[in-house]
């Protein structure tokens, strides 16, 4: 479903796009760990269409300073 939504955007052919769906106790730490491992330049987060949420993961990402090691 995410890949289908990304097709609507005009990304250049040379951009590598990977989609991961991960579960875990501390989603913020999992996301930041993968972002560091994959040397991520951009993270796109959105709203759920059917499930309730409070945006805690997005808020945590915005508040957490990241300094590459």
mmCIF file of N, CA and C in Angstrom:
data_model
loop_
_atom_site.group_PDB
_atom_site.id
_atom_site.type_symbol
_atom_site.label_atom_id
_atom_site.label_comp_id
_atom_site.label_asym_id
_atom_site.label_seq_id
_atom_site.Cartn_x
_atom_site.Cartn_y
_atom_site.Cartn_z
ATOM 1 N N UNK A 1 0.826 -1.183 0.000
ATOM 2 C CA UNK A 1 0.000 0.000 0.000
ATOM 3 C C UNK A 1 0.880 1.260 0.000
ATOM 4 N N UNK A 2 1.973 1.250 0.767
ATOM 5 C CA UNK A 2 2.864 2.407 0.801
ATOM 6 C C UNK A 2 3.541 2.591 -0.552
ATOM 7 N N UNK A 3 3.986 1.496 -1.147
ATOM 8 C CA UNK A 3 4.635 1.574 -2.461
ATOM 9 C C UNK A 3 3.682 2.156 -3.502
ATOM 10 N N UNK A 4 2.421 1.768 -3.446
ATOM 11 C CA UNK A 4 1.430 2.308 -4.383
ATOM 12 C C UNK A 4 1.253 3.806 -4.190
ATOM 13 N N UNK A 5 1.243 4.257 -2.948
ATOM 14 C CA UNK A 5 1.098 5.690 -2.689
ATOM 15 C C UNK A 5 2.317 6.464 -3.183
ATOM 16 N N UNK A 6 3.503 5.870 -3.089
ATOM 17 C CA UNK A 6 4.713 6.550 -3.540
ATOM 18 C C UNK A 6 4.770 6.693 -5.058
ATOM 19 N N UNK A 7 4.063 5.841 -5.779
ATOM 20 C CA UNK A 7 4.053 5.910 -7.244
ATOM 21 C C UNK A 7 3.428 7.205 -7.746
ATOM 22 N N UNK A 8 2.637 7.862 -6.918
ATOM 23 C CA UNK A 8 1.972 9.103 -7.319
ATOM 24 C C UNK A 8 2.925 10.293 -7.342
ATOM 25 N N UNK A 9 4.123 10.115 -6.798
ATOM 26 C CA UNK A 9 5.104 11.195 -6.752
ATOM 27 C C UNK A 9 6.139 10.984 -7.844
ATOM 28 N N UNK A 10 6.697 12.049 -8.311
ATOM 29 C CA UNK A 10 7.644 11.996 -9.426
ATOM 30 C C UNK A 10 9.081 11.956 -8.909
ATOM 31 N N UNK A 11 9.467 10.834 -8.272
ATOM 32 C CA UNK A 11 10.823 10.682 -7.774
ATOM 33 C C UNK A 11 11.746 10.335 -8.933
ATOM 34 N N UNK A 12 12.959 10.875 -8.940
ATOM 35 C CA UNK A 12 13.919 10.489 -9.988
ATOM 36 C C UNK A 12 14.222 8.985 -9.922
ATOM 37 N N UNK A 13 14.565 8.418 -11.058
ATOM 38 C CA UNK A 13 14.823 6.981 -11.147
ATOM 39 C C UNK A 13 15.999 6.529 -10.287
ATOM 40 N N UNK A 14 16.970 7.416 -10.037
ATOM 41 C CA UNK A 14 18.174 7.013 -9.314
ATOM 42 C C UNK A 14 18.008 7.058 -7.796
ATOM 43 N N UNK A 15 16.834 7.407 -7.305
ATOM 44 C CA UNK A 15 16.589 7.436 -5.858
ATOM 45 C C UNK A 15 16.194 6.038 -5.395
ATOM 46 N N UNK A 16 16.909 5.557 -4.385
ATOM 47 C CA UNK A 16 16.605 4.234 -3.821
ATOM 48 C C UNK A 16 15.554 4.403 -2.722
ATOM 49 N N UNK A 17 14.478 3.674 -2.831
ATOM 50 C CA UNK A 17 13.398 3.728 -1.846
ATOM 51 C C UNK A 17 13.248 2.354 -1.220
ATOM 52 N N UNK A 18 13.299 2.303 0.099
ATOM 53 C CA UNK A 18 13.085 1.058 0.836
ATOM 54 C C UNK A 18 11.953 1.291 1.823
ATOM 55 N N UNK A 19 11.085 0.321 1.942
ATOM 56 C CA UNK A 19 9.953 0.409 2.862
ATOM 57 C C UNK A 19 10.100 -0.704 3.886
ATOM 58 N N UNK A 20 10.102 -0.335 5.155
ATOM 59 C CA UNK A 20 10.202 -1.299 6.241
ATOM 60 C C UNK A 20 8.987 -1.158 7.142
ATOM 61 N N UNK A 21 8.462 -2.262 7.594
ATOM 62 C CA UNK A 21 7.417 -2.279 8.613
ATOM 63 C C UNK A 21 7.973 -3.071 9.782
ATOM 64 N N UNK A 22 8.227 -2.411 10.876
ATOM 65 C CA UNK A 22 8.848 -3.038 12.042
ATOM 66 C C UNK A 22 7.920 -2.939 13.247
ATOM 67 N N UNK A 23 7.979 -3.933 14.096
ATOM 68 C CA UNK A 23 7.250 -3.907 15.353
ATOM 69 C C UNK A 23 8.253 -4.026 16.484
ATOM 70 N N UNK A 24 7.873 -3.538 17.624
ATOM 71 C CA UNK A 24 8.763 -3.652 18.762
ATOM 72 C C UNK A 24 8.278 -2.817 19.923
ATOM 73 N N UNK A 25 8.952 -2.974 21.035
ATOM 74 C CA UNK A 25 8.576 -2.254 22.241
ATOM 75 C C UNK A 25 8.875 -0.766 22.127
ATOM 76 N N UNK A 26 10.024 -0.431 21.610
ATOM 77 C CA UNK A 26 10.436 0.968 21.537
ATOM 78 C C UNK A 26 10.621 1.352 20.078
ATOM 79 N N UNK A 27 9.531 1.732 19.417
ATOM 80 C CA UNK A 27 9.568 2.014 17.993
ATOM 81 C C UNK A 27 10.510 3.157 17.660
ATOM 82 N N UNK A 28 10.630 4.144 18.539
ATOM 83 C CA UNK A 28 11.518 5.275 18.292
ATOM 84 C C UNK A 28 12.961 4.804 18.161
ATOM 85 N N UNK A 29 13.410 3.973 19.090
ATOM 86 C CA UNK A 29 14.785 3.483 19.042
ATOM 87 C C UNK A 29 15.015 2.569 17.839
ATOM 88 N N UNK A 30 14.021 1.752 17.492
ATOM 89 C CA UNK A 30 14.133 0.877 16.319
ATOM 90 C C UNK A 30 14.273 1.723 15.057
ATOM 91 N N UNK A 31 13.435 2.736 14.924
ATOM 92 C CA UNK A 31 13.478 3.598 13.751
ATOM 93 C C UNK A 31 14.809 4.339 13.656
ATOM 94 N N UNK A 32 15.279 4.886 14.760
ATOM 95 C CA UNK A 32 16.545 5.608 14.744
ATOM 96 C C UNK A 32 17.728 4.683 14.460
ATOM 97 N N UNK A 33 17.675 3.462 14.982
ATOM 98 C CA UNK A 33 18.748 2.501 14.719
ATOM 99 C C UNK A 33 18.808 2.155 13.229
ATOM 100 N N UNK A 34 17.653 1.888 12.620
ATOM 101 C CA UNK A 34 17.622 1.572 11.196
ATOM 102 C C UNK A 34 18.033 2.771 10.355
ATOM 103 N N UNK A 35 17.636 3.962 10.768
ATOM 104 C CA UNK A 35 18.018 5.163 10.032
ATOM 105 C C UNK A 35 19.528 5.338 10.037
ATOM 106 N N UNK A 36 20.164 5.020 11.154
ATOM 107 C CA UNK A 36 21.614 5.115 11.246
ATOM 108 C C UNK A 36 22.286 4.020 10.412
ATOM 109 N N UNK A 37 21.787 2.793 10.498
ATOM 110 C CA UNK A 37 22.359 1.675 9.741
ATOM 111 C C UNK A 37 22.256 1.924 8.234
ATOM 112 N N UNK A 38 21.111 2.404 7.785
ATOM 113 C CA UNK A 38 20.860 2.592 6.355
ATOM 114 C C UNK A 38 21.316 3.952 5.842
ATOM 115 N N UNK A 39 21.836 4.814 6.731
ATOM 116 C CA UNK A 39 22.277 6.165 6.359
ATOM 117 C C UNK A 39 21.143 6.914 5.651
ATOM 118 N N UNK A 40 20.026 7.014 6.337
ATOM 119 C CA UNK A 40 18.802 7.590 5.796
ATOM 120 C C UNK A 40 18.918 9.107 5.670
ATOM 121 N N UNK A 41 18.463 9.634 4.540
ATOM 122 C CA UNK A 41 18.429 11.074 4.313
ATOM 123 C C UNK A 41 17.058 11.673 4.614
ATOM 124 N N UNK A 42 16.011 10.879 4.438
ATOM 125 C CA UNK A 42 14.658 11.410 4.581
ATOM 126 C C UNK A 42 13.742 10.334 5.140
ATOM 127 N N UNK A 43 12.952 10.711 6.131
ATOM 128 C CA UNK A 43 11.927 9.826 6.679
ATOM 129 C C UNK A 43 10.590 10.526 6.467
ATOM 130 N N UNK A 44 9.668 9.826 5.841
ATOM 131 C CA UNK A 44 8.330 10.381 5.622
ATOM 132 C C UNK A 44 7.377 9.633 6.536
ATOM 133 N N UNK A 45 6.675 10.381 7.363
ATOM 134 C CA UNK A 45 5.706 9.779 8.280
ATOM 135 C C UNK A 45 4.347 10.388 7.985
ATOM 136 N N UNK A 46 3.309 9.593 8.173
ATOM 137 C CA UNK A 46 1.979 10.096 7.886
ATOM 138 C C UNK A 46 0.986 9.665 8.933
ATOM 139 N N UNK A 47 -0.234 10.023 8.690
ATOM 140 C CA UNK A 47 -1.322 9.683 9.603
ATOM 141 C C UNK A 47 -1.958 8.361 9.197
ATOM 142 N N UNK A 48 -2.438 7.661 10.188
ATOM 143 C CA UNK A 48 -3.179 6.428 9.919
ATOM 144 C C UNK A 48 -4.569 6.821 9.437
ATOM 145 N N UNK A 49 -5.078 6.082 8.491
ATOM 146 C CA UNK A 49 -6.402 6.407 7.963
ATOM 147 C C UNK A 49 -7.520 5.754 8.770
ATOM 148 N N UNK A 50 -7.226 4.608 9.406
ATOM 149 C CA UNK A 50 -8.308 3.905 10.090
ATOM 150 C C UNK A 50 -8.076 3.718 11.581
ATOM 151 N N UNK A 51 -6.813 3.728 12.039
ATOM 152 C CA UNK A 51 -6.533 3.477 13.447
ATOM 153 C C UNK A 51 -6.277 4.774 14.203
ATOM 154 N N UNK A 52 -6.602 4.755 15.463
ATOM 155 C CA UNK A 52 -6.336 5.916 16.303
ATOM 156 C C UNK A 52 -4.847 5.983 16.624
ATOM 157 N N UNK A 53 -4.338 7.157 16.784
ATOM 158 C CA UNK A 53 -2.948 7.349 17.165
ATOM 159 C C UNK A 53 -2.787 8.723 17.792
ATOM 160 N N UNK A 54 -1.678 8.890 18.507
ATOM 161 C CA UNK A 54 -1.468 10.180 19.142
ATOM 162 C C UNK A 54 -0.225 10.890 18.627
ATOM 163 N N UNK A 55 0.456 10.325 17.645
ATOM 164 C CA UNK A 55 1.620 10.967 17.059
ATOM 165 C C UNK A 55 2.859 10.931 17.923
ATOM 166 N N UNK A 56 2.908 10.020 18.897
ATOM 167 C CA UNK A 56 4.037 10.000 19.825
ATOM 168 C C UNK A 56 5.349 9.643 19.128
ATOM 169 N N UNK A 57 5.314 8.772 18.127
ATOM 170 C CA UNK A 57 6.540 8.414 17.423
ATOM 171 C C UNK A 57 7.077 9.616 16.642
ATOM 172 N N UNK A 58 6.208 10.291 15.911
ATOM 173 C CA UNK A 58 6.634 11.464 15.144
ATOM 174 C C UNK A 58 7.137 12.569 16.070
ATOM 175 N N UNK A 59 6.461 12.780 17.185
ATOM 176 C CA UNK A 59 6.913 13.790 18.150
ATOM 177 C C UNK A 59 8.271 13.414 18.723
ATOM 178 N N UNK A 60 8.473 12.138 19.011
ATOM 179 C CA UNK A 60 9.752 11.678 19.544
ATOM 180 C C UNK A 60 10.881 11.874 18.557
ATOM 181 N N UNK A 61 10.612 11.610 17.280
ATOM 182 C CA UNK A 61 11.620 11.806 16.241
ATOM 183 C C UNK A 61 11.977 13.290 16.139
ATOM 184 N N UNK A 62 10.970 14.135 16.173
ATOM 185 C CA UNK A 62 11.211 15.580 16.041
ATOM 186 C C UNK A 62 12.007 16.128 17.231
ATOM 187 N N UNK A 63 11.796 15.594 18.402
ATOM 188 C CA UNK A 63 12.451 16.106 19.601
ATOM 189 C C UNK A 63 13.842 15.533 19.827
ATOM 190 N N UNK A 64 14.113 14.352 19.269
ATOM 191 C CA UNK A 64 15.375 13.664 19.550
ATOM 192 C C UNK A 64 16.490 14.223 18.679
ATOM 193 N N UNK A 65 17.519 14.796 19.282
ATOM 194 C CA UNK A 65 18.634 15.272 18.459
ATOM 195 C C UNK A 65 19.415 14.082 17.923
ATOM 196 N N UNK A 66 19.824 14.174 16.694
ATOM 197 C CA UNK A 66 20.599 13.072 16.100
ATOM 198 C C UNK A 66 21.917 13.630 15.598
ATOM 199 N N UNK A 67 22.970 13.095 16.138
ATOM 200 C CA UNK A 67 24.305 13.472 15.706
ATOM 201 C C UNK A 67 24.974 12.218 15.182
ATOM 202 N N UNK A 68 25.275 12.179 13.876
ATOM 203 C CA UNK A 68 25.907 10.980 13.327
ATOM 204 C C UNK A 68 27.243 10.691 14.019
ATOM 205 N N UNK A 69 27.499 9.401 14.241
ATOM 206 C CA UNK A 69 28.762 9.024 14.897
ATOM 207 C C UNK A 69 29.836 8.709 13.892
#
